C-alpha positions as YAML, in Angstrom:
chain: A
units: angstrom
residues:
- id: 1
  name: UNK
  ca: [104.36, 83.11, 77.55]
- id: 2
  name: UNK
  ca: [102.76, 79.90, 77.00]
- id: 3
  name: UNK
  ca: [100.08, 78.72, 79.11]
- id: 4
  name: UNK
  ca: [98.89, 75.14, 79.49]
- id: 5
  name: UNK
  ca: [95.85, 74.04, 80.94]
- id: 6
  name: UNK
  ca: [95.68, 70.31, 82.18]
- id: 7
  name: UNK
  ca: [92.44, 68.52, 83.30]
- id: 8
  name: UNK
  ca: [92.38, 64.69, 83.70]
- id: 9
  name: UNK
  ca: [95.75, 64.19, 81.91]
- id: 10
  name: UNK
  ca: [94.32, 65.75, 78.58]
- id: 11
  name: UNK
  ca: [96.36, 68.87, 77.61]
- id: 12
  name: UNK
  ca: [94.29, 71.74, 76.19]
- id: 13
  name: UNK
  ca: [95.61, 73.55, 73.20]
- id: 14
  name: UNK
  ca: [98.38, 75.90, 74.09]
- id: 15
  name: UNK
  ca: [97.39, 79.76, 74.27]
- id: 16
  name: UNK
  ca: [99.78, 82.63, 73.86]
- id: 17
  name: UNK
  ca: [98.83, 85.37, 75.97]
- id: 18
  name: UNK
  ca: [100.18, 88.35, 78.12]
- id: 19
  name: UNK
  ca: [102.30, 87.27, 81.28]
- id: 20
  name: UNK
  ca: [100.73, 87.39, 84.53]
- id: 21
  name: UNK
  ca: [101.74, 89.34, 87.32]
- id: 22
  name: UNK
  ca: [103.37, 87.68, 90.35]
- id: 23
  name: UNK
  ca: [100.91, 85.22, 91.77]
- id: 24
  name: UNK
  ca: [98.28, 86.02, 89.46]
- id: 25
  name: UNK
  ca: [96.47, 83.75, 87.29]
- id: 26
  name: UNK
  ca: [95.06, 83.95, 83.96]
- id: 27
  name: UNK
  ca: [91.61, 83.02, 82.25]
- id: 28
  name: UNK
  ca: [92.27, 80.83, 79.34]
- id: 29
  name: UNK
  ca: [88.71, 81.58, 78.29]
- id: 30
  name: UNK
  ca: [89.22, 85.19, 77.74]
- id: 31
  name: UNK
  ca: [89.86, 84.98, 74.00]
- id: 32
  name: UNK
  ca: [89.70, 87.76, 71.28]
- id: 33
  name: UNK
  ca: [86.33, 88.49, 71.75]
- id: 34
  name: UNK
  ca: [87.26, 90.08, 75.15]
- id: 35
  name: UNK
  ca: [89.32, 92.39, 73.19]
- id: 36
  name: UNK
  ca: [87.14, 93.19, 70.16]
- id: 37
  name: UNK
  ca: [87.05, 96.63, 69.08]
- id: 38
  name: UNK
  ca: [84.17, 98.74, 70.72]
- id: 39
  name: UNK
  ca: [84.05, 96.93, 73.73]
- id: 40
  name: UNK
  ca: [82.27, 99.06, 76.24]
- id: 41
  name: UNK
  ca: [84.49, 101.39, 78.41]
- id: 42
  name: UNK
  ca: [87.78, 99.80, 77.20]
- id: 43
  name: UNK
  ca: [90.66, 101.85, 76.21]
- id: 44
  name: UNK
  ca: [92.45, 101.23, 72.70]
- id: 45
  name: UNK
  ca: [94.83, 98.42, 72.18]
- id: 46
  name: UNK
  ca: [97.98, 100.19, 71.28]
- id: 47
  name: UNK
  ca: [99.84, 97.12, 70.12]
- id: 48
  name: UNK
  ca: [97.34, 96.85, 67.26]
- id: 49
  name: UNK
  ca: [97.40, 100.01, 65.32]
- id: 50
  name: UNK
  ca: [99.15, 103.34, 64.50]
- id: 51
  name: UNK
  ca: [99.56, 105.00, 67.69]
- id: 52
  name: UNK
  ca: [98.43, 108.49, 66.37]
- id: 53
  name: UNK
  ca: [95.24, 107.16, 65.46]
- id: 54
  name: UNK
  ca: [94.38, 105.08, 68.51]
- id: 55
  name: UNK
  ca: [95.53, 108.45, 70.73]
- id: 56
  name: UNK
  ca: [93.02, 110.48, 68.65]
- id: 57
  name: UNK
  ca: [90.17, 107.93, 69.08]
- id: 58
  name: UNK
  ca: [91.25, 107.98, 72.78]
- id: 59
  name: UNK
  ca: [91.47, 111.75, 73.00]
- id: 60
  name: UNK
  ca: [87.72, 112.18, 71.55]
- id: 61
  name: UNK
  ca: [86.36, 109.65, 74.13]
- id: 62
  name: UNK
  ca: [87.98, 111.57, 76.93]
- id: 63
  name: UNK
  ca: [87.10, 114.77, 75.82]
- id: 64
  name: UNK
  ca: [83.22, 113.48, 75.28]
- id: 65
  name: UNK
  ca: [83.03, 112.12, 78.66]
- id: 66
  name: UNK
  ca: [85.35, 114.46, 81.01]
- id: 67
  name: UNK
  ca: [85.06, 117.75, 79.17]
- id: 68
  name: UNK
  ca: [84.37, 120.52, 81.50]
- id: 69
  name: UNK
  ca: [84.51, 118.78, 84.82]
- id: 70
  name: UNK
  ca: [87.58, 120.87, 86.06]
- id: 71
  name: UNK
  ca: [87.63, 123.95, 83.89]
- id: 72
  name: UNK
  ca: [87.84, 126.99, 85.85]
- id: 73
  name: UNK
  ca: [88.25, 125.35, 88.91]
- id: 74
  name: UNK
  ca: [92.04, 125.65, 89.52]
- id: 75
  name: UNK
  ca: [93.18, 129.01, 90.47]
- id: 76
  name: UNK
  ca: [96.43, 128.19, 92.23]
- id: 77
  name: UNK
  ca: [97.65, 126.04, 94.95]
- id: 78
  name: UNK
  ca: [98.14, 128.38, 97.67]
- id: 79
  name: UNK
  ca: [96.36, 131.78, 98.58]
- id: 80
  name: UNK
  ca: [98.37, 134.93, 98.53]
- id: 81
  name: UNK
  ca: [101.13, 136.40, 96.60]
- id: 82
  name: UNK
  ca: [102.81, 133.07, 95.93]
- id: 83
  name: UNK
  ca: [105.79, 130.90, 97.32]
- id: 84
  name: UNK
  ca: [108.10, 130.33, 94.38]
- id: 85
  name: UNK
  ca: [111.25, 132.68, 94.55]
- id: 86
  name: UNK
  ca: [111.52, 135.14, 92.08]
- id: 87
  name: UNK
  ca: [113.87, 138.21, 91.43]
- id: 88
  name: UNK
  ca: [115.44, 140.63, 93.79]
- id: 89
  name: UNK
  ca: [114.60, 144.39, 93.63]
- id: 90
  name: UNK
  ca: [115.79, 147.18, 95.68]
- id: 91
  name: UNK
  ca: [113.66, 148.17, 98.76]
- id: 92
  name: UNK
  ca: [111.39, 150.86, 98.67]
- id: 93
  name: UNK
  ca: [109.65, 152.42, 101.82]
- id: 94
  name: UNK
  ca: [106.42, 150.25, 102.56]
- id: 95
  name: UNK
  ca: [107.83, 146.79, 101.57]
- id: 96
  name: UNK
  ca: [107.42, 143.79, 103.79]
- id: 97
  name: UNK
  ca: [110.81, 143.59, 105.66]
- id: 98
  name: UNK
  ca: [110.12, 139.76, 105.90]
- id: 99
  name: UNK
  ca: [111.08, 139.61, 102.40]
- id: 100
  name: UNK
  ca: [114.39, 140.93, 102.54]
- id: 101
  name: UNK
  ca: [117.03, 139.38, 100.34]
- id: 102
  name: UNK
  ca: [119.90, 139.61, 102.70]
- id: 103
  name: UNK
  ca: [122.72, 137.72, 100.60]
- id: 104
  name: UNK
  ca: [121.96, 140.48, 97.76]
- id: 105
  name: UNK
  ca: [121.96, 143.24, 100.27]
- id: 106
  name: UNK
  ca: [125.17, 142.08, 101.72]
- id: 107
  name: UNK
  ca: [126.70, 142.02, 98.15]
- id: 108
  name: UNK
  ca: [125.49, 145.25, 96.89]
- id: 109
  name: UNK
  ca: [125.30, 147.11, 100.28]
- id: 110
  name: UNK
  ca: [121.87, 148.36, 98.99]
- id: 111
  name: UNK
  ca: [118.57, 147.04, 100.51]
- id: 112
  name: UNK
  ca: [117.04, 144.32, 98.38]
- id: 113
  name: UNK
  ca: [113.50, 142.39, 98.68]
- id: 114
  name: UNK
  ca: [113.04, 139.05, 97.09]
- id: 115
  name: UNK
  ca: [109.86, 139.00, 95.04]
- id: 116
  name: UNK
  ca: [107.73, 135.75, 94.75]
- id: 117
  name: UNK
  ca: [106.10, 134.21, 92.03]
- id: 118
  name: UNK
  ca: [102.23, 133.51, 92.56]
- id: 119
  name: UNK
  ca: [101.30, 129.72, 91.83]
- id: 120
  name: UNK
  ca: [98.68, 130.28, 89.63]
- id: 121
  name: UNK
  ca: [99.76, 127.61, 87.00]
- id: 122
  name: UNK
  ca: [99.72, 123.74, 88.20]
- id: 123
  name: UNK
  ca: [102.71, 121.69, 87.13]
- id: 124
  name: UNK
  ca: [101.78, 118.17, 87.03]
- id: 125
  name: UNK
  ca: [104.39, 115.12, 86.76]
- id: 126
  name: UNK
  ca: [103.22, 111.80, 86.01]
- id: 127
  name: UNK
  ca: [105.35, 108.66, 87.18]
- id: 128
  name: UNK
  ca: [104.17, 106.01, 84.84]
- id: 129
  name: UNK
  ca: [104.92, 102.34, 85.53]
- id: 130
  name: UNK
  ca: [105.38, 100.18, 82.26]
- id: 131
  name: UNK
  ca: [107.19, 97.27, 83.68]
- id: 132
  name: UNK
  ca: [106.61, 93.52, 82.63]
- id: 133
  name: UNK
  ca: [103.86, 93.09, 85.23]
- id: 134
  name: UNK
  ca: [101.77, 95.47, 83.18]
- id: 135
  name: UNK
  ca: [101.77, 93.66, 79.96]
- id: 136
  name: UNK
  ca: [98.87, 91.55, 81.28]
- id: 137
  name: UNK
  ca: [95.09, 91.69, 80.84]
- id: 138
  name: UNK
  ca: [92.20, 89.03, 80.61]
- id: 139
  name: UNK
  ca: [89.37, 91.38, 80.60]
- id: 140
  name: UNK
  ca: [88.84, 94.11, 77.63]
- id: 141
  name: UNK
  ca: [92.42, 95.43, 77.67]
- id: 142
  name: UNK
  ca: [95.84, 94.87, 79.17]
- id: 143
  name: UNK
  ca: [97.08, 97.05, 82.39]
- id: 144
  name: UNK
  ca: [99.70, 98.73, 80.02]
- id: 145
  name: UNK
  ca: [96.80, 100.11, 77.56]
- id: 146
  name: UNK
  ca: [94.77, 101.21, 80.83]
- id: 147
  name: UNK
  ca: [97.73, 103.03, 82.36]
- id: 148
  name: UNK
  ca: [98.23, 105.00, 79.12]
- id: 149
  name: UNK
  ca: [94.67, 105.87, 79.25]
- id: 150
  name: UNK
  ca: [94.77, 107.05, 82.76]
- id: 151
  name: UNK
  ca: [97.87, 109.34, 81.78]
- id: 152
  name: UNK
  ca: [95.49, 110.56, 78.90]
- id: 153
  name: UNK
  ca: [92.72, 111.59, 81.23]
- id: 154
  name: UNK
  ca: [95.15, 113.21, 83.63]
- id: 155
  name: UNK
  ca: [96.37, 115.13, 80.72]
- id: 156
  name: UNK
  ca: [93.14, 116.25, 79.57]
- id: 157
  name: UNK
  ca: [91.94, 117.35, 83.17]
- id: 158
  name: UNK
  ca: [95.27, 119.26, 83.96]
- id: 159
  name: UNK
  ca: [96.65, 120.81, 80.75]
- id: 160
  name: UNK
  ca: [95.06, 124.18, 80.31]
- id: 161
  name: UNK
  ca: [95.41, 127.78, 81.28]
- id: 162
  name: UNK
  ca: [99.40, 127.54, 81.09]
- id: 163
  name: UNK
  ca: [99.50, 124.37, 83.09]
- id: 164
  name: UNK
  ca: [102.42, 122.11, 82.45]
- id: 165
  name: UNK
  ca: [102.92, 118.44, 82.26]
- id: 166
  name: UNK
  ca: [106.04, 116.18, 82.54]
- id: 167
  name: UNK
  ca: [106.59, 112.41, 82.98]
- id: 168
  name: UNK
  ca: [109.03, 109.99, 84.40]
- id: 169
  name: UNK
  ca: [108.30, 106.54, 82.59]
- id: 170
  name: UNK
  ca: [110.16, 103.30, 83.92]
- id: 171
  name: UNK
  ca: [109.96, 99.95, 82.61]
- id: 172
  name: UNK
  ca: [112.77, 98.25, 84.99]
- id: 173
  name: UNK
  ca: [115.32, 98.36, 81.68]
- id: 174
  name: UNK
  ca: [115.26, 102.08, 81.24]
- id: 175
  name: UNK
  ca: [113.95, 105.35, 82.67]
- id: 176
  name: UNK
  ca: [112.64, 108.00, 80.40]
- id: 177
  name: UNK
  ca: [111.99, 111.47, 81.47]
- id: 178
  name: UNK
  ca: [110.12, 114.29, 79.66]
- id: 179
  name: UNK
  ca: [110.44, 117.91, 80.91]
- id: 180
  name: UNK
  ca: [107.08, 119.55, 81.98]
- id: 181
  name: UNK
  ca: [105.77, 121.66, 79.28]
- id: 182
  name: UNK
  ca: [102.53, 123.66, 78.46]
- id: 183
  name: UNK
  ca: [100.10, 123.25, 75.98]
- id: 184
  name: UNK
  ca: [98.08, 120.40, 74.38]
- id: 185
  name: UNK
  ca: [100.42, 119.96, 71.42]
- id: 186
  name: UNK
  ca: [103.17, 119.07, 74.20]
- id: 187
  name: UNK
  ca: [100.78, 116.84, 75.97]
- id: 188
  name: UNK
  ca: [100.01, 115.02, 72.71]
- id: 189
  name: UNK
  ca: [103.72, 114.53, 71.99]
- id: 190
  name: UNK
  ca: [104.29, 113.14, 75.51]
- id: 191
  name: UNK
  ca: [101.49, 110.72, 75.03]
- id: 192
  name: UNK
  ca: [102.96, 109.36, 71.78]
- id: 193
  name: UNK
  ca: [106.32, 108.96, 73.29]
- id: 194
  name: UNK
  ca: [104.81, 106.98, 76.15]
- id: 195
  name: UNK
  ca: [102.94, 104.84, 73.79]
- id: 196
  name: UNK
  ca: [106.28, 104.04, 71.89]
- id: 197
  name: UNK
  ca: [108.15, 103.21, 74.88]
- id: 198
  name: UNK
  ca: [109.77, 99.52, 74.20]
- id: 199
  name: UNK
  ca: [108.07, 96.69, 76.40]
- id: 200
  name: UNK
  ca: [110.44, 95.45, 79.11]
- id: 201
  name: UNK
  ca: [112.05, 91.94, 78.59]
- id: 202
  name: UNK
  ca: [110.87, 89.12, 80.77]
- id: 203
  name: UNK
  ca: [112.72, 88.39, 83.89]
- id: 204
  name: UNK
  ca: [113.35, 92.23, 84.63]
- id: 205
  name: UNK
  ca: [111.86, 93.57, 87.85]
- id: 206
  name: UNK
  ca: [110.34, 96.89, 87.67]
- id: 207
  name: UNK
  ca: [111.77, 99.95, 89.94]
- id: 208
  name: UNK
  ca: [108.99, 102.17, 90.80]
- id: 209
  name: UNK
  ca: [110.69, 103.24, 93.73]
- id: 210
  name: UNK
  ca: [113.65, 104.64, 91.84]
- id: 211
  name: UNK
  ca: [111.46, 106.40, 89.61]
- id: 212
  name: UNK
  ca: [109.70, 108.22, 92.52]
- id: 213
  name: UNK
  ca: [113.13, 109.14, 94.00]
- id: 214
  name: UNK
  ca: [114.38, 110.87, 90.58]
- id: 215
  name: UNK
  ca: [111.32, 112.87, 90.58]
- id: 216
  name: UNK
  ca: [112.11, 113.87, 94.48]
- id: 217
  name: UNK
  ca: [115.52, 114.68, 93.73]
- id: 218
  name: UNK
  ca: [116.26, 117.41, 92.46]
- id: 219
  name: UNK
  ca: [113.10, 119.29, 94.04]
- id: 220
  name: UNK
  ca: [110.50, 120.34, 91.53]
- id: 221
  name: UNK
  ca: [108.20, 123.25, 91.68]
- id: 222
  name: UNK
  ca: [105.53, 122.42, 93.93]
- id: 223
  name: UNK
  ca: [102.59, 120.92, 92.10]
- id: 224
  name: UNK
  ca: [100.72, 117.62, 91.59]
- id: 225
  name: UNK
  ca: [102.32, 114.25, 91.23]
- id: 226
  name: UNK
  ca: [100.16, 111.35, 89.66]
- id: 227
  name: UNK
  ca: [101.80, 107.76, 89.99]
- id: 228
  name: UNK
  ca: [100.19, 105.12, 87.48]
- id: 229
  name: UNK
  ca: [101.14, 101.77, 88.47]
- id: 230
  name: UNK
  ca: [99.81, 98.38, 89.62]
- id: 231
  name: UNK
  ca: [101.91, 99.21, 93.05]
- id: 232
  name: UNK
  ca: [103.16, 95.50, 93.33]
- id: 233
  name: UNK
  ca: [106.74, 96.33, 94.14]
- id: 234
  name: UNK
  ca: [108.14, 95.14, 97.52]
- id: 235
  name: UNK
  ca: [111.12, 94.78, 99.71]
- id: 236
  name: UNK
  ca: [112.79, 91.87, 101.05]
- id: 237
  name: UNK
  ca: [110.29, 91.90, 104.09]
- id: 238
  name: UNK
  ca: [107.33, 92.15, 101.81]
- id: 239
  name: UNK
  ca: [106.63, 95.94, 102.37]
- id: 240
  name: UNK
  ca: [105.84, 98.39, 99.60]
- id: 241
  name: UNK
  ca: [109.26, 99.68, 98.50]
- id: 242
  name: UNK
  ca: [107.68, 102.65, 96.87]
- id: 243
  name: UNK
  ca: [106.18, 104.02, 100.23]
- id: 244
  name: UNK
  ca: [109.10, 105.91, 101.43]
- id: 245
  name: UNK
  ca: [109.85, 108.02, 98.41]
- id: 246
  name: UNK
  ca: [106.19, 108.61, 97.77]
- id: 247
  name: UNK
  ca: [105.85, 109.82, 101.21]
- id: 248
  name: UNK
  ca: [108.77, 112.08, 100.62]
- id: 249
  name: UNK
  ca: [107.25, 113.36, 97.55]
- id: 250
  name: UNK
  ca: [103.91, 114.29, 99.66]
- id: 251
  name: UNK
  ca: [106.00, 116.94, 101.58]
- id: 252
  name: UNK
  ca: [106.10, 119.20, 98.83]
- id: 253
  name: UNK
  ca: [103.45, 117.94, 96.19]
- id: 254
  name: UNK
  ca: [99.61, 116.92, 96.04]
- id: 255
  name: UNK
  ca: [99.68, 113.05, 95.39]
- id: 256
  name: UNK
  ca: [97.20, 111.07, 93.21]
- id: 257
  name: UNK
  ca: [97.85, 107.36, 92.72]
- id: 258
  name: UNK
  ca: [96.07, 105.40, 89.92]
- id: 259
  name: UNK
  ca: [96.38, 101.70, 90.63]
- id: 260
  name: UNK
  ca: [95.85, 99.42, 87.77]
- id: 261
  name: UNK
  ca: [94.11, 96.03, 88.28]
- id: 262
  name: UNK
  ca: [93.01, 92.72, 86.24]
- id: 263
  name: UNK
  ca: [90.45, 90.71, 87.91]
- id: 264
  name: UNK
  ca: [92.67, 87.54, 87.70]
- id: 265
  name: UNK
  ca: [94.99, 89.12, 90.12]
- id: 266
  name: UNK
  ca: [92.00, 89.17, 92.51]
- id: 267
  name: UNK
  ca: [90.53, 85.55, 92.11]
- id: 268
  name: UNK
  ca: [91.18, 82.56, 89.87]
- id: 269
  name: UNK
  ca: [88.69, 80.65, 87.80]
- id: 270
  name: UNK
  ca: [88.13, 76.98, 87.84]
- id: 271
  name: UNK
  ca: [90.29, 75.96, 84.79]
- id: 272
  name: UNK
  ca: [92.04, 73.02, 86.20]
- id: 273
  name: UNK
  ca: [95.97, 72.67, 86.64]
- id: 274
  name: UNK
  ca: [97.45, 75.97, 85.04]
- id: 275
  name: UNK
  ca: [101.14, 76.68, 84.21]
- id: 276
  name: UNK
  ca: [101.98, 80.56, 84.69]
- id: 277
  name: UNK
  ca: [105.13, 82.53, 84.42]
- id: 278
  name: UNK
  ca: [106.18, 85.48, 86.67]
- id: 279
  name: UNK
  ca: [107.17, 88.13, 83.84]
- id: 280
  name: UNK
  ca: [109.56, 89.75, 86.56]
- id: 281
  name: UNK
  ca: [111.51, 87.02, 87.72]
- id: 282
  name: UNK
  ca: [110.91, 84.15, 85.15]
- id: 283
  name: UNK
  ca: [109.81, 81.82, 87.85]
- id: 284
  name: UNK
  ca: [107.36, 79.21, 86.66]
- id: 285
  name: UNK
  ca: [104.18, 78.06, 88.81]
- id: 286
  name: UNK
  ca: [101.84, 75.19, 88.73]
- id: 287
  name: UNK
  ca: [98.55, 76.66, 89.78]
- id: 288
  name: UNK
  ca: [95.89, 74.17, 90.90]
- id: 289
  name: UNK
  ca: [92.88, 76.37, 90.16]
- id: 290
  name: UNK
  ca: [90.64, 73.19, 90.47]
- id: 291
  name: UNK
  ca: [91.12, 73.25, 94.33]
- id: 292
  name: UNK
  ca: [88.48, 75.38, 95.82]
- id: 293
  name: UNK
  ca: [90.52, 75.63, 99.04]
- id: 294
  name: UNK
  ca: [93.44, 77.00, 96.87]
- id: 295
  name: UNK
  ca: [91.19, 79.64, 95.15]
- id: 296
  name: UNK
  ca: [89.80, 80.86, 98.27]
- id: 297
  name: UNK
  ca: [93.34, 81.30, 99.77]
- id: 298
  name: UNK
  ca: [94.41, 83.14, 96.56]
- id: 299
  name: UNK
  ca: [91.39, 85.30, 96.82]
- id: 300
  name: UNK
  ca: [92.11, 86.18, 100.54]
- id: 301
  name: UNK
  ca: [95.93, 86.95, 99.88]
- id: 302
  name: UNK
  ca: [95.08, 88.91, 96.94]
- id: 303
  name: UNK
  ca: [92.42, 91.03, 98.76]
- id: 304
  name: UNK
  ca: [95.27, 91.57, 101.91]
- id: 305
  name: UNK
  ca: [97.71, 92.57, 99.26]
- id: 306
  name: UNK
  ca: [95.18, 95.26, 97.93]
- id: 307
  name: UNK
  ca: [94.32, 96.28, 101.65]
- id: 308
  name: UNK
  ca: [97.99, 96.81, 102.35]
- id: 309
  name: UNK
  ca: [98.65, 98.71, 99.01]
- id: 310
  name: UNK
  ca: [95.59, 100.98, 100.11]
- id: 311
  name: UNK
  ca: [96.99, 101.59, 103.54]
- id: 312
  name: UNK
  ca: [100.45, 102.55, 102.22]
- id: 313
  name: UNK
  ca: [98.80, 104.98, 99.77]
- id: 314
  name: UNK
  ca: [96.83, 106.62, 102.79]
- id: 315
  name: UNK
  ca: [99.76, 106.75, 104.92]
- id: 316
  name: UNK
  ca: [101.67, 108.65, 102.22]
- id: 317
  name: UNK
  ca: [98.85, 111.17, 101.93]
- id: 318
  name: UNK
  ca: [97.91, 110.17, 98.21]
- id: 319
  name: UNK
  ca: [94.59, 110.25, 96.63]
- id: 320
  name: UNK
  ca: [93.46, 106.76, 95.43]
- id: 321
  name: UNK
  ca: [91.89, 105.83, 92.20]
- id: 322
  name: UNK
  ca: [91.57, 102.41, 91.23]
- id: 323
  name: UNK
  ca: [91.17, 101.35, 87.34]
- id: 324
  name: UNK
  ca: [90.00, 97.75, 86.36]
- id: 325
  name: UNK
  ca: [90.34, 96.16, 83.18]
- id: 326
  name: UNK
  ca: [86.89, 94.88, 83.42]
- id: 327
  name: UNK
  ca: [85.09, 98.04, 84.12]
- id: 328
  name: UNK
  ca: [84.32, 101.36, 82.21]
- id: 329
  name: UNK
  ca: [87.69, 103.29, 83.27]
- id: 330
  name: UNK
  ca: [86.32, 106.48, 82.38]
- id: 331
  name: UNK
  ca: [83.25, 106.01, 84.81]
- id: 332
  name: UNK
  ca: [85.78, 105.28, 87.45]
- id: 333
  name: UNK
  ca: [87.54, 108.54, 86.69]
- id: 334
  name: UNK
  ca: [84.27, 110.71, 86.42]
- id: 335
  name: UNK
  ca: [83.23, 109.17, 89.86]
- id: 336
  name: UNK
  ca: [86.56, 110.05, 91.54]
- id: 337
  name: UNK
  ca: [86.68, 113.43, 90.24]
- id: 338
  name: UNK
  ca: [83.17, 114.22, 91.43]
- id: 339
  name: UNK
  ca: [83.99, 112.81, 94.50]
- id: 340
  name: UNK
  ca: [87.08, 115.15, 95.02]
- id: 341
  name: UNK
  ca: [85.03, 118.06, 94.02]
- id: 342
  name: UNK
  ca: [82.32, 117.44, 96.58]
- id: 343
  name: UNK
  ca: [84.93, 116.93, 99.35]
- id: 344
  name: UNK
  ca: [86.30, 120.35, 97.92]
- id: 345
  name: UNK
  ca: [90.10, 119.14, 98.22]
- id: 346
  name: UNK
  ca: [92.89, 117.51, 96.94]
- id: 347
  name: UNK
  ca: [94.47, 116.10, 93.63]
- id: 348
  name: UNK
  ca: [93.70, 117.46, 90.47]
- id: 349
  name: UNK
  ca: [90.36, 119.13, 91.68]
- id: 350
  name: UNK
  ca: [92.35, 121.96, 93.42]
...
């Protein structure tokens, strides 16, 4: 995208940068120094080097700062003998008659009971939104890099003790599904595949709602669903179009929503007249950032949008973790996990 800042009729040099989300501004002063290697708390920039090397660097950082937070904390999603249906066997005196398998009994004319499988391993599904609105960032990284880093943290915190991790990745142009598998090597392969996902072309809207619906039907084994997105999708009335399928998932799974935010989506700097392009519709807007009233209205509207997103996530029963491109994302993860552990409920801490 080409950005132009105009002040007093003199055009500043054109700058190429990541496209903003709908209604967002971008800070033309946020140059290469903001993306310099070693920026405190910033994830790697996956477009700038070999994915394997950058993922190894990210894994070391995550391990150093998160290791041990949840180890040994997960025993099962429900107490007792389990809820997942297992094999049938013949009835023996003393078996619980409430577990009678009547269809098998009717076919064989021999009493059978249905065994159940204890929910001792956690199955985690990640829904990762990599639509065009995430190819944007004005601080230490893009939202896409931060989304991948959030997935890496979820992988580290959940893949142990036989737990499985799967993913549904949506860009608006394509939906990639990766089956839930156990083991650190399988999780590393999943992360490499997500990093290699092609970027969405401009003018194509993301469809988080469809990705959530694909995870809901057919039903998966009860577990944890983590949704990584900026949650900007809405229907014709302006309501979140992803809320209904998310609430449907809550009937069977624990939910964690990781909201990825850039500061320029919340407030605009005073940089004169700014030309911005919505990457998901192709619409071009002239934004008068020199107008203090306009900046105040933008900040008020952005705050109201974020409050609406948070309210929709609460109604869906999802835990809410917000990661920002201008903050130490791992510290936000640590604080969230610590709060959940103290509360003794929910999400990955169960």
